[in-house]
mmCIF file of C-alpha atoms in Angstrom:
data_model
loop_
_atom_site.group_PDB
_atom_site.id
_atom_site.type_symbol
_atom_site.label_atom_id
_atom_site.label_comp_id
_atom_site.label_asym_id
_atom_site.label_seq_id
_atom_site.Cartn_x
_atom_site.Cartn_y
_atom_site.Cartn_z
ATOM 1 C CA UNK A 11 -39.327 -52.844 55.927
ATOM 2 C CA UNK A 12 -36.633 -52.396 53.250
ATOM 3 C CA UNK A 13 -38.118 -52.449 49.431
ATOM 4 C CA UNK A 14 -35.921 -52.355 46.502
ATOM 5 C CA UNK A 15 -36.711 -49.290 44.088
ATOM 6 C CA UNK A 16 -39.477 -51.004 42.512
ATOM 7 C CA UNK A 17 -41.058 -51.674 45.706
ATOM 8 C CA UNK A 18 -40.478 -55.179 46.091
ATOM 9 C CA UNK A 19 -40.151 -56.404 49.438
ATOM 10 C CA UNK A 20 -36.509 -58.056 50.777
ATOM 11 C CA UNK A 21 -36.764 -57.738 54.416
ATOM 12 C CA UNK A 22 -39.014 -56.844 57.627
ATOM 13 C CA UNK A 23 -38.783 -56.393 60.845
ATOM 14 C CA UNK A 24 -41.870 -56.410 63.630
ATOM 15 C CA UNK A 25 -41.464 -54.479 66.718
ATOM 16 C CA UNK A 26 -43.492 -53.715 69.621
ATOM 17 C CA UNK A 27 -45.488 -50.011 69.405
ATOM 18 C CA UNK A 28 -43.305 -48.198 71.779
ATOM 19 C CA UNK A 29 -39.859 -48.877 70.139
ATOM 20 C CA UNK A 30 -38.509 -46.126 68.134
ATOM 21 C CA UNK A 31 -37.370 -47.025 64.792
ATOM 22 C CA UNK A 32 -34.263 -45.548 64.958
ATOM 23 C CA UNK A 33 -33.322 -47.575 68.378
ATOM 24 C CA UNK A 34 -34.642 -50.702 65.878
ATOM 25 C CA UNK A 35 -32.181 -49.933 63.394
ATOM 26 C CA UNK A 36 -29.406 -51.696 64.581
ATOM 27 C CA UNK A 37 -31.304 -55.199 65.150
ATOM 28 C CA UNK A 38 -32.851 -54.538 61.492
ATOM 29 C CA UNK A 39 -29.549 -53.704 59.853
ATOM 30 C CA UNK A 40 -28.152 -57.402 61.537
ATOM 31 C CA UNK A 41 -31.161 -58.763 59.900
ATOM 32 C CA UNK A 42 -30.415 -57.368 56.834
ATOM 33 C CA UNK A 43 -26.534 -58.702 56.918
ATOM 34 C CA UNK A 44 -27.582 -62.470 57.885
ATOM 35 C CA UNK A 45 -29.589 -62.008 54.143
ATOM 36 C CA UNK A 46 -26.553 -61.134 52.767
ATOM 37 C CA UNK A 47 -28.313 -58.729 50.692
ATOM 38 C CA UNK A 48 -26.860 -56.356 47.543
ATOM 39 C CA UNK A 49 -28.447 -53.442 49.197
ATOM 40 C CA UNK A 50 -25.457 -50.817 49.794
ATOM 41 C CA UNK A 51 -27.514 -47.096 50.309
ATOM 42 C CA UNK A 52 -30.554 -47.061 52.132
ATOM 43 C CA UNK A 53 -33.124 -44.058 52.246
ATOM 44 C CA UNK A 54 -34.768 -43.208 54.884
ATOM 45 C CA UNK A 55 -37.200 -40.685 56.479
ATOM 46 C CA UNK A 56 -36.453 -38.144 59.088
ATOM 47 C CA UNK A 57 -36.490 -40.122 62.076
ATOM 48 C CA UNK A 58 -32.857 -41.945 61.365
ATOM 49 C CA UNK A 59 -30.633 -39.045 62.501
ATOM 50 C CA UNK A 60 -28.112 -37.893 63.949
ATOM 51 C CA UNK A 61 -24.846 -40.647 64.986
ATOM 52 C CA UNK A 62 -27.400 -43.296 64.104
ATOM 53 C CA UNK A 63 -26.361 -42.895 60.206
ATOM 54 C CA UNK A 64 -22.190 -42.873 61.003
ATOM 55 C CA UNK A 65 -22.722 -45.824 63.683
ATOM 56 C CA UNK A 66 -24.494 -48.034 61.063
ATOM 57 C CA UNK A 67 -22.430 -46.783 58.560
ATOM 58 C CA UNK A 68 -19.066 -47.936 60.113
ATOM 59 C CA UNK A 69 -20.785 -50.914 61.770
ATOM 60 C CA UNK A 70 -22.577 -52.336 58.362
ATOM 61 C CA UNK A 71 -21.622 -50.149 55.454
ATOM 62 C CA UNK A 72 -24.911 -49.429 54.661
ATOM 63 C CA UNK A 73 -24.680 -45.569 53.942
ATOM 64 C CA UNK A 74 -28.292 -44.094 55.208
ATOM 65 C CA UNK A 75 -29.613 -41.123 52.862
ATOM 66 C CA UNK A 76 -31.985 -39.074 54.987
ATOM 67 C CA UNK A 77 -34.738 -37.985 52.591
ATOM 68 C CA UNK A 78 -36.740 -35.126 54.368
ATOM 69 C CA UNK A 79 -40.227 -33.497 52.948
ATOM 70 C CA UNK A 80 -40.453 -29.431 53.177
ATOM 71 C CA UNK A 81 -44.350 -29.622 52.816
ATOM 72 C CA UNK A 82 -44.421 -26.742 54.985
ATOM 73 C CA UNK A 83 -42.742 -24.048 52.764
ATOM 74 C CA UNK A 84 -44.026 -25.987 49.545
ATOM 75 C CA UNK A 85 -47.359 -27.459 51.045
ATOM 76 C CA UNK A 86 -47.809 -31.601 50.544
ATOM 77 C CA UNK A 87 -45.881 -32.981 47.343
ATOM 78 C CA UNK A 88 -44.970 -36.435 47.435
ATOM 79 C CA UNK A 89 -41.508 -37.636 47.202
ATOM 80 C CA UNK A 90 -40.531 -39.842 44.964
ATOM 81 C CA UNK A 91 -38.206 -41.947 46.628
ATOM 82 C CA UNK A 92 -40.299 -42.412 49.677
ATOM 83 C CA UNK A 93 -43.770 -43.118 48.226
ATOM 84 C CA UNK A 94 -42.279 -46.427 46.855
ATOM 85 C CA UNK A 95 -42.555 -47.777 50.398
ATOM 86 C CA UNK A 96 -45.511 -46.452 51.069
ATOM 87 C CA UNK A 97 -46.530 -48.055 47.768
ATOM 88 C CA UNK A 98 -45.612 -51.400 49.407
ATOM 89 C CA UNK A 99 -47.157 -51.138 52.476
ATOM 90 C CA UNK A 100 -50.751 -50.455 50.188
ATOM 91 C CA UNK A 101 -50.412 -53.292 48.243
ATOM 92 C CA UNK A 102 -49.680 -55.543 51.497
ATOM 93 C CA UNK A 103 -52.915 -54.290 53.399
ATOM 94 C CA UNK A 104 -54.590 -55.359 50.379
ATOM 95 C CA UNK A 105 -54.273 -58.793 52.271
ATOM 96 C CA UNK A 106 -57.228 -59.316 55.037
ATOM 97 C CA UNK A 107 -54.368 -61.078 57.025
ATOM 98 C CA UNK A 108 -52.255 -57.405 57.400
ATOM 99 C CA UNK A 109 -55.231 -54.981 57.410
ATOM 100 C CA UNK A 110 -55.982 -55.588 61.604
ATOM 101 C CA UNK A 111 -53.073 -56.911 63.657
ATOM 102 C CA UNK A 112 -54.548 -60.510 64.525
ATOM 103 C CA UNK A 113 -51.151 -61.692 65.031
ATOM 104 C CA UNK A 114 -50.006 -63.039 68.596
ATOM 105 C CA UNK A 115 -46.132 -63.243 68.149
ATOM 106 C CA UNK A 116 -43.973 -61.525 66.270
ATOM 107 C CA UNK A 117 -42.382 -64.011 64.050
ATOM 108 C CA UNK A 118 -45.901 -64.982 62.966
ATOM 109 C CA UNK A 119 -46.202 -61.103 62.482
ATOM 110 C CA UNK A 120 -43.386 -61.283 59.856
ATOM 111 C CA UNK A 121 -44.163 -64.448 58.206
ATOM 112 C CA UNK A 122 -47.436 -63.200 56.981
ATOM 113 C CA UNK A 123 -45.977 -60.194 55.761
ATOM 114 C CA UNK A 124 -43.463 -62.006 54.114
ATOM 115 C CA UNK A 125 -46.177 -64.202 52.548
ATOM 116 C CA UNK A 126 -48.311 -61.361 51.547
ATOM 117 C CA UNK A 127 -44.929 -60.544 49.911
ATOM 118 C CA UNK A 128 -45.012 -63.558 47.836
ATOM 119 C CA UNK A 129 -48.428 -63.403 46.809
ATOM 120 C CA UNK A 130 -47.961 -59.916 45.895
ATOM 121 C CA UNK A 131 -44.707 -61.519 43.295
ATOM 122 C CA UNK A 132 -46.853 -64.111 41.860
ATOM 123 C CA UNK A 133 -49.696 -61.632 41.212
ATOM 124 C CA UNK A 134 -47.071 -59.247 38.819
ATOM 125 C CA UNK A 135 -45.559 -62.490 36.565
#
């Protein structure tokens, strides 16, 4: 899912379980060009590593900033920048629909979520 700093939802993408979300990158960075989105740096966590950031990078231009905790020097502090997608994800499981996967495809998987999205809009105006 990508948010926008105030934790408003622009796109999402549903995989299967066993796909790691740095081999869905690529399909999720297509989906985010066919938007034709603003977005031009995207944070992420510590799982997009590595070539994955220089590949999408000269692929896209989206330029990836890895955003890593050190809870285990500091102990747990949130991060700022990362909490704002966790914020998200809370106020979409507020929804019934998102709280247990009832789902059977994935594009109905992603609708919902993008409808959750627009209740969530309406609710803040």
């Amino acid at each position: 899912m990508v948010v926008n700093k105030n934790g408003f939802f622009i796109a999402v993408m549903v995989t299967i379980a066993n796909v790691h979300d740095g081999k869905a990158a690529y399909l999720f960075m297509r989906v985010l060009e066919e938007l034709c989105s603003g977005v031009k740096v995207i944070l992420a966590d510590g799982g997009y590593r590595g070539e994955l950031i220089e590949n999408i990078k000269n692929k896209f231009g989206y330029i990836i900033q890895v955003v890593i905790s050190s809870y285990k020097e500091q102990g747990f502090r949130p991060i700022h920048k990362r909490w704002i997608v966790e914020r998200t994800f809370l106020w979409l499981y507020n929804n019934r629909r998102l709280c247990r996967n009832y789902e059977l495809t994935f594009d109905s998987a992603e609708e919902m979520v993008k409808i959750a999205a627009i209740r969530l809009l309406l609710s803040k105006i």
